[in-house]
Every structure is written in C-alpha cells, then in structure tokens.
Amino acid sequence: MLTLSLRGLFGAKRKEAPGSPFQPTAPATGLHRRPGADLIFRMKSWPQLPEDGRTADIYRVLSVMSHQPVNRQYLLARCRMAPQQLDKLLMKLVQEGALEVIDPARFAGREARAA
C-alpha cells in the first residue's frame, strides 16, 4: 500500500493503454460503476507456455492468479508488467480456456433486490 502511494507521490503511475479490453472507460465512482470495469480473473488451469513466454513477469502474474481471483488493477499494482503486455497475456489465457472471467456486476442486482 505504501508503495502505491509513493508511486503516485513521485508521478510514477503506470500509463494505461488506450482502448484496452479490460480497462474501464470512465472512472468508477460510488455505486455508478460501468459494467465490466472490475472484471475478476480466476485461473482454471496452468497454461502451456511457449519458450518465449517463460519469463519471471509472466510466472509472477500466473502465480498470483493461481492463489486467488484478482482484477486487472490488482495485477498492475503488484506485477512489473506493462498494461499492454498484461492485456495481451490475459486475452491469450482467456482464449486458451485457462482463465475464467467473472463480472461482479452480475451479482450487484441480487444484492439490491435482497435489501
């Protein structure tokens, strides 16, 4: 947490890729979040990696996702991978069927009806 605030303090925030398939188009404020903005990624199976895909950064991302479901912002904050590279990896894993994508907005309606 301290690392994140130091990054922001010194202007070292990561630049987001424009038009990323996993990036929110508008900031999520309060209860008015854009559907799909907080997608959660859950590892279903460990993928077969090509030789050039066996890097420390990729193994770090896979390790994090194999322990717990996470969102894109969590991965960007904890892994040293550029947003474009992360998006490319996530898309590849989804296409291979190794990654499940969960949209928490599906469950938001259930909570509102129950209250």
XYZ file of N, CA, C and O in Angstrom:
460
model
N 0.820 -1.177 0.000
C 0.000 0.000 0.000
C 0.867 1.244 0.000
O 0.592 2.182 -0.697
N 1.933 1.220 0.781
C 2.845 2.340 0.844
C 3.515 2.551 -0.511
O 3.700 3.679 -0.943
N 3.833 1.464 -1.189
C 4.463 1.560 -2.498
C 3.560 2.272 -3.484
O 4.015 3.099 -4.267
N 2.262 1.968 -3.438
C 1.328 2.602 -4.356
C 1.260 4.102 -4.119
O 1.233 4.878 -5.065
N 1.244 4.531 -2.862
C 1.169 5.955 -2.582
C 2.472 6.660 -2.938
O 2.461 7.803 -3.368
N 3.611 5.979 -2.780
C 4.880 6.576 -3.173
C 4.963 6.732 -4.686
O 5.484 7.726 -5.183
N 4.448 5.740 -5.411
C 4.422 5.865 -6.876
C 3.620 7.086 -7.303
O 4.027 7.839 -8.164
N 2.457 7.258 -6.685
C 1.621 8.399 -7.028
C 2.265 9.712 -6.625
O 2.172 10.702 -7.335
N 2.932 9.722 -5.489
C 3.584 10.933 -4.989
C 4.685 11.405 -5.933
O 4.828 12.580 -6.208
N 5.451 10.458 -6.458
C 6.561 10.812 -7.338
C 6.191 10.755 -8.814
O 7.065 10.836 -9.665
N 4.921 10.595 -9.116
C 4.487 10.611 -10.512
C 4.887 9.385 -11.291
O 5.023 9.441 -12.506
N 5.066 8.261 -10.623
C 5.495 7.043 -11.307
C 4.327 6.107 -11.576
O 4.502 4.918 -11.686
N 3.146 6.642 -11.708
C 1.990 5.797 -12.002
C 2.130 5.240 -13.412
O 2.644 5.889 -14.314
N 1.651 4.028 -13.575
C 1.725 3.384 -14.886
C 0.719 4.012 -15.830
O -0.388 4.340 -15.447
N 1.126 4.136 -17.056
C 0.235 4.663 -18.082
C -0.658 3.527 -18.562
O -0.201 2.439 -18.823
N -1.934 3.812 -18.685
C -2.884 2.811 -19.155
C -2.939 2.844 -20.676
O -2.858 3.893 -21.291
N -3.099 1.682 -21.259
C -3.205 1.583 -22.713
C -4.585 2.071 -23.138
O -5.592 1.633 -22.605
N -4.649 2.983 -24.112
C -5.959 3.430 -24.569
C -6.663 2.287 -25.298
O -6.062 1.577 -26.093
N -7.929 2.106 -24.976
C -8.702 1.090 -25.660
C -8.436 -0.329 -25.199
O -8.734 -1.271 -25.905
N -7.869 -0.505 -24.035
C -7.618 -1.838 -23.508
C -8.938 -2.548 -23.284
O -9.891 -1.942 -22.801
N -9.031 -3.850 -23.609
C -10.310 -4.538 -23.430
C -10.710 -4.707 -21.970
O -11.866 -4.937 -21.676
N -9.779 -4.567 -21.036
C -10.076 -4.770 -19.628
C -10.068 -3.479 -18.835
O -10.242 -3.484 -17.635
N -9.847 -2.356 -19.486
C -9.729 -1.071 -18.793
C -11.075 -0.362 -18.776
O -11.768 -0.307 -19.787
N -11.477 0.210 -17.637
C -12.722 0.967 -17.606
C -12.603 2.227 -18.454
O -11.549 2.842 -18.514
N -13.693 2.599 -19.137
C -13.660 3.801 -19.966
C -13.927 5.055 -19.147
O -13.572 6.140 -19.540
N -14.570 4.895 -18.002
C -14.839 6.023 -17.124
C -14.455 5.623 -15.708
O -14.522 4.448 -15.364
N -14.042 6.584 -14.879
C -13.680 6.221 -13.512
C -14.870 5.666 -12.757
O -15.986 6.145 -12.913
N -14.618 4.658 -11.950
C -15.672 4.048 -11.137
C -15.844 4.878 -9.877
O -14.960 4.948 -9.053
N -17.007 5.518 -9.749
C -17.249 6.358 -8.578
C -18.520 5.891 -7.893
O -19.556 5.744 -8.530
N -18.410 5.665 -6.616
C -19.573 5.281 -5.825
C -20.246 4.027 -6.354
O -19.608 3.054 -6.679
N -21.577 4.096 -6.449
C -22.335 2.943 -6.915
C -22.522 2.940 -8.426
O -23.067 1.996 -8.970
N -22.086 3.988 -9.103
C -22.293 4.101 -10.545
C -21.068 3.604 -11.295
O -20.328 4.374 -11.889
N -20.869 2.314 -11.282
C -19.729 1.724 -11.975
C -20.169 1.206 -13.323
O -21.272 0.705 -13.482
N -19.288 1.310 -14.280
C -19.556 0.779 -15.603
C -19.496 -0.746 -15.539
O -18.574 -1.306 -14.957
N -20.461 -1.457 -16.119
C -20.404 -2.918 -16.107
C -19.120 -3.408 -16.768
O -18.718 -2.927 -17.820
N -18.459 -4.360 -16.136
C -17.229 -4.913 -16.689
C -15.971 -4.183 -16.280
O -14.874 -4.598 -16.622
N -16.104 -3.085 -15.546
C -14.930 -2.302 -15.175
C -14.056 -3.026 -14.155
O -12.859 -2.820 -14.118
N -14.656 -3.871 -13.343
C -13.914 -4.569 -12.290
C -13.909 -6.072 -12.530
O -14.160 -6.850 -11.623
N -13.641 -6.475 -13.746
C -13.630 -7.901 -14.066
C -12.647 -8.641 -13.168
O -11.576 -8.131 -12.864
N -13.037 -9.825 -12.760
C -12.202 -10.650 -11.895
C -11.704 -11.833 -12.708
O -12.471 -12.464 -13.437
N -10.413 -12.124 -12.579
C -9.798 -13.221 -13.319
C -9.438 -14.339 -12.351
O -8.799 -14.102 -11.334
N -9.888 -15.551 -12.692
C -9.625 -16.717 -11.857
C -8.970 -17.790 -12.718
O -9.489 -18.166 -13.761
N -7.840 -18.275 -12.277
C -7.101 -19.302 -13.002
C -7.837 -20.628 -12.885
O -8.137 -21.078 -11.776
N -8.152 -21.233 -14.030
C -8.796 -22.547 -14.038
C -7.767 -23.660 -14.169
O -7.928 -24.719 -13.581
N -6.745 -23.405 -14.964
C -5.678 -24.402 -15.146
C -4.403 -23.676 -15.548
O -4.445 -22.606 -16.136
N -3.280 -24.288 -15.216
C -1.994 -23.694 -15.563
C -1.770 -23.874 -17.063
O -1.856 -24.994 -17.567
N -1.478 -22.796 -17.805
C -1.356 -22.903 -19.257
C -0.010 -23.478 -19.697
O 0.978 -23.433 -18.956
N 0.008 -24.010 -20.899
C 1.254 -24.423 -21.532
C 1.895 -23.164 -22.122
O 1.304 -22.506 -22.972
N 3.068 -22.834 -21.650
C 3.737 -21.610 -22.093
C 4.763 -21.915 -23.165
O 5.535 -22.874 -23.032
N 4.819 -21.078 -24.219
C 5.893 -21.234 -25.192
C 7.220 -20.806 -24.570
O 7.247 -20.180 -23.501
N 8.293 -21.130 -25.208
C 9.627 -20.824 -24.674
C 9.789 -19.331 -24.366
O 10.310 -18.959 -23.321
N 9.320 -18.458 -25.272
C 9.479 -17.018 -25.048
C 8.496 -16.484 -23.999
O 8.616 -15.352 -23.553
N 7.516 -17.296 -23.594
C 6.558 -16.882 -22.585
C 6.939 -17.292 -21.176
O 6.191 -17.067 -20.239
N 8.102 -17.863 -21.022
C 8.545 -18.315 -19.698
C 9.459 -17.275 -19.060
O 10.644 -17.483 -18.877
N 8.853 -16.153 -18.725
C 9.608 -15.070 -18.103
C 9.168 -14.910 -16.651
O 8.093 -15.385 -16.262
N 9.980 -14.236 -15.879
C 9.662 -14.015 -14.469
C 8.374 -13.214 -14.324
O 7.558 -13.499 -13.440
N 8.163 -12.219 -15.192
C 6.948 -11.402 -15.110
C 5.694 -12.243 -15.341
O 4.702 -12.116 -14.629
N 5.746 -13.097 -16.350
C 4.581 -13.933 -16.659
C 4.352 -14.955 -15.552
O 3.226 -15.169 -15.110
N 5.412 -15.566 -15.062
C 5.264 -16.514 -13.960
C 4.707 -15.822 -12.713
O 3.931 -16.399 -11.964
N 5.092 -14.580 -12.487
C 4.598 -13.826 -11.333
C 3.086 -13.612 -11.449
O 2.333 -13.827 -10.493
N 2.628 -13.206 -12.624
C 1.198 -12.984 -12.848
C 0.425 -14.289 -12.675
O -0.606 -14.337 -11.998
N 0.934 -15.367 -13.273
C 0.259 -16.660 -13.164
C 0.222 -17.144 -11.721
O -0.771 -17.716 -11.273
N 1.289 -16.925 -10.999
C 1.345 -17.337 -9.603
C 0.303 -16.601 -8.769
O -0.396 -17.206 -7.954
N 0.190 -15.306 -8.979
C -0.796 -14.514 -8.239
C -2.205 -15.017 -8.544
O -3.013 -15.231 -7.637
N -2.494 -15.243 -9.828
C -3.834 -15.681 -10.206
C -4.123 -17.116 -9.791
O -5.281 -17.498 -9.660
N -3.096 -17.931 -9.598
C -3.339 -19.308 -9.179
C -3.656 -19.397 -7.689
O -4.188 -20.406 -7.237
N -3.357 -18.358 -6.937
C -3.636 -18.363 -5.499
C -4.974 -17.738 -5.154
O -5.593 -18.108 -4.155
N -5.419 -16.757 -5.957
C -6.671 -16.069 -5.656
C -7.206 -15.385 -6.902
O -6.438 -15.015 -7.788
N -8.519 -15.213 -6.994
C -9.081 -14.428 -8.092
C -8.689 -12.955 -7.907
O -8.720 -12.443 -6.789
N -8.321 -12.297 -8.977
C -7.870 -10.905 -8.895
C -8.423 -10.101 -10.065
O -8.821 -10.663 -11.086
N -8.407 -8.778 -9.931
C -8.791 -7.927 -11.056
C -7.536 -7.342 -11.713
O -6.420 -7.498 -11.215
N -7.729 -6.670 -12.802
C -6.612 -6.145 -13.600
C -5.807 -5.111 -12.811
O -4.580 -5.085 -12.870
N -6.493 -4.254 -12.072
C -5.800 -3.223 -11.313
C -4.887 -3.852 -10.256
O -3.794 -3.354 -10.008
N -5.337 -4.920 -9.639
C -4.520 -5.622 -8.650
C -3.253 -6.164 -9.299
O -2.160 -6.040 -8.747
N -3.402 -6.759 -10.473
C -2.230 -7.307 -11.173
C -1.254 -6.203 -11.574
O -0.044 -6.353 -11.423
N -1.777 -5.107 -12.090
C -0.904 -3.999 -12.496
C -0.149 -3.412 -11.306
O 1.005 -3.017 -11.434
N -0.797 -3.379 -10.155
C -0.163 -2.796 -8.975
C 0.920 -3.697 -8.393
O 1.867 -3.210 -7.788
N 0.799 -5.000 -8.580
C 1.726 -5.924 -7.933
C 2.713 -6.614 -8.859
O 3.644 -7.252 -8.387
N 2.513 -6.512 -10.144
C 3.404 -7.180 -11.093
C 4.091 -6.135 -11.963
O 3.516 -5.100 -12.259
N 5.294 -6.430 -12.347
C 6.068 -5.474 -13.147
C 5.875 -5.741 -14.635
O 6.813 -6.031 -15.354
N 4.650 -5.619 -15.090
C 4.335 -5.861 -16.487
C 3.598 -4.643 -17.026
O 2.748 -4.077 -16.340
N 3.926 -4.256 -18.242
C 3.256 -3.119 -18.870
C 1.791 -3.469 -19.105
O 1.459 -4.636 -19.341
N 0.902 -2.487 -19.029
C -0.524 -2.757 -19.226
C -0.837 -3.460 -20.543
O -1.674 -4.357 -20.584
N -0.145 -3.075 -21.620
C -0.386 -3.711 -22.917
C 0.015 -5.183 -22.885
O -0.682 -6.036 -23.443
N 1.123 -5.485 -22.241
C 1.581 -6.870 -22.136
C 0.620 -7.690 -21.279
O 0.327 -8.846 -21.599
N 0.150 -7.107 -20.196
C -0.790 -7.804 -19.327
C -2.084 -8.106 -20.074
O -2.609 -9.220 -19.997
N -2.601 -7.120 -20.812
C -3.825 -7.335 -21.579
C -3.642 -8.446 -22.615
O -4.530 -9.284 -22.796
N -2.508 -8.446 -23.257
C -2.226 -9.477 -24.259
C -2.186 -10.864 -23.606
O -2.757 -11.826 -24.127
N -1.535 -10.953 -22.445
C -1.461 -12.220 -21.722
C -2.848 -12.671 -21.271
O -3.218 -13.837 -21.432
N -3.639 -11.758 -20.707
C -4.974 -12.102 -20.240
C -5.852 -12.586 -21.393
O -6.573 -13.590 -21.256
N -5.795 -11.905 -22.528
C -6.581 -12.319 -23.701
C -6.165 -13.711 -24.163
O -7.018 -14.545 -24.481
N -4.865 -13.968 -24.179
C -4.367 -15.276 -24.606
C -4.851 -16.371 -23.660
O -5.292 -17.431 -24.096
N -4.794 -16.110 -22.360
C -5.231 -17.091 -21.370
C -6.733 -17.347 -21.451
O -7.187 -18.478 -21.282
N -7.509 -16.304 -21.716
C -8.956 -16.470 -21.872
C -9.252 -17.309 -23.108
O -10.076 -18.227 -23.069
N -8.563 -17.026 -24.216
C -8.771 -17.778 -25.461
C -8.403 -19.248 -25.294
O -9.052 -20.118 -25.870
N -7.371 -19.533 -24.511
C -6.944 -20.906 -24.279
C -7.847 -21.640 -23.298
O -7.739 -22.851 -23.141
N -8.699 -20.905 -22.591
C -9.576 -21.523 -21.609
C -8.916 -21.746 -20.262
O -9.465 -22.455 -19.416
N -7.760 -21.162 -20.049
C -7.048 -21.327 -18.776
C -7.505 -20.324 -17.732
O -7.179 -20.453 -16.560
N -8.277 -19.325 -18.157
C -8.665 -18.237 -17.264
C -10.171 -18.026 -17.344
O -10.746 -17.996 -18.435
N -10.793 -17.896 -16.199
C -12.218 -17.582 -16.136
C -12.363 -16.100 -15.841
O -11.665 -15.564 -14.975
N -13.260 -15.430 -16.552
C -13.520 -14.007 -16.332
C -14.878 -13.879 -15.656
O -15.885 -14.360 -16.166
N -14.883 -13.242 -14.493
C -16.103 -13.069 -13.704
C -16.427 -11.582 -13.662
O -15.568 -10.762 -13.329
N -17.674 -11.240 -13.995
C -18.121 -9.850 -13.934
C -18.944 -9.672 -12.661
O -20.060 -10.180 -12.562
N -18.405 -8.973 -11.657
C -19.137 -8.818 -10.391
C -20.430 -8.021 -10.540
O -21.294 -8.096 -9.665
N -20.601 -7.313 -11.641
C -21.837 -6.559 -11.858
C -23.036 -7.496 -11.988
O -24.168 -7.090 -11.718
N -22.787 -8.747 -12.362
C -23.881 -9.726 -12.460
C -24.537 -9.934 -11.103
O -25.714 -10.236 -11.023
N -23.760 -9.806 -10.045
C -24.252 -10.073 -8.708
C -24.773 -8.823 -8.006
O -25.393 -8.926 -6.954
N -24.543 -7.662 -8.568
C -24.956 -6.404 -7.933
C -26.466 -6.310 -7.854
O -27.006 -5.833 -6.869
N -27.180 -6.771 -8.865
C -28.630 -6.732 -8.858
C -29.240 -7.604 -7.788
O -30.274 -7.291 -7.220
N -28.584 -8.726 -7.494
C -29.095 -9.636 -6.479
C -29.047 -8.987 -5.099
O -29.962 -9.150 -4.298
N -27.971 -8.246 -4.804
C -27.849 -7.586 -3.510
C -28.900 -6.493 -3.345
O -29.470 -6.320 -2.280
N -29.179 -5.753 -4.410
C -30.145 -4.662 -4.340
C -31.558 -5.201 -4.099
O -32.340 -4.628 -3.356
N -31.896 -6.338 -4.724
C -33.224 -6.919 -4.552
C -33.391 -7.519 -3.147
O -34.461 -7.505 -2.597
N -32.333 -8.040 -2.590
C -32.399 -8.674 -1.275
C -32.585 -7.660 -0.150
O -33.132 -7.959 0.889
N -32.117 -6.435 -0.362
C -32.176 -5.402 0.694
C -33.524 -4.801 0.840
O -34.452 -4.974 0.247
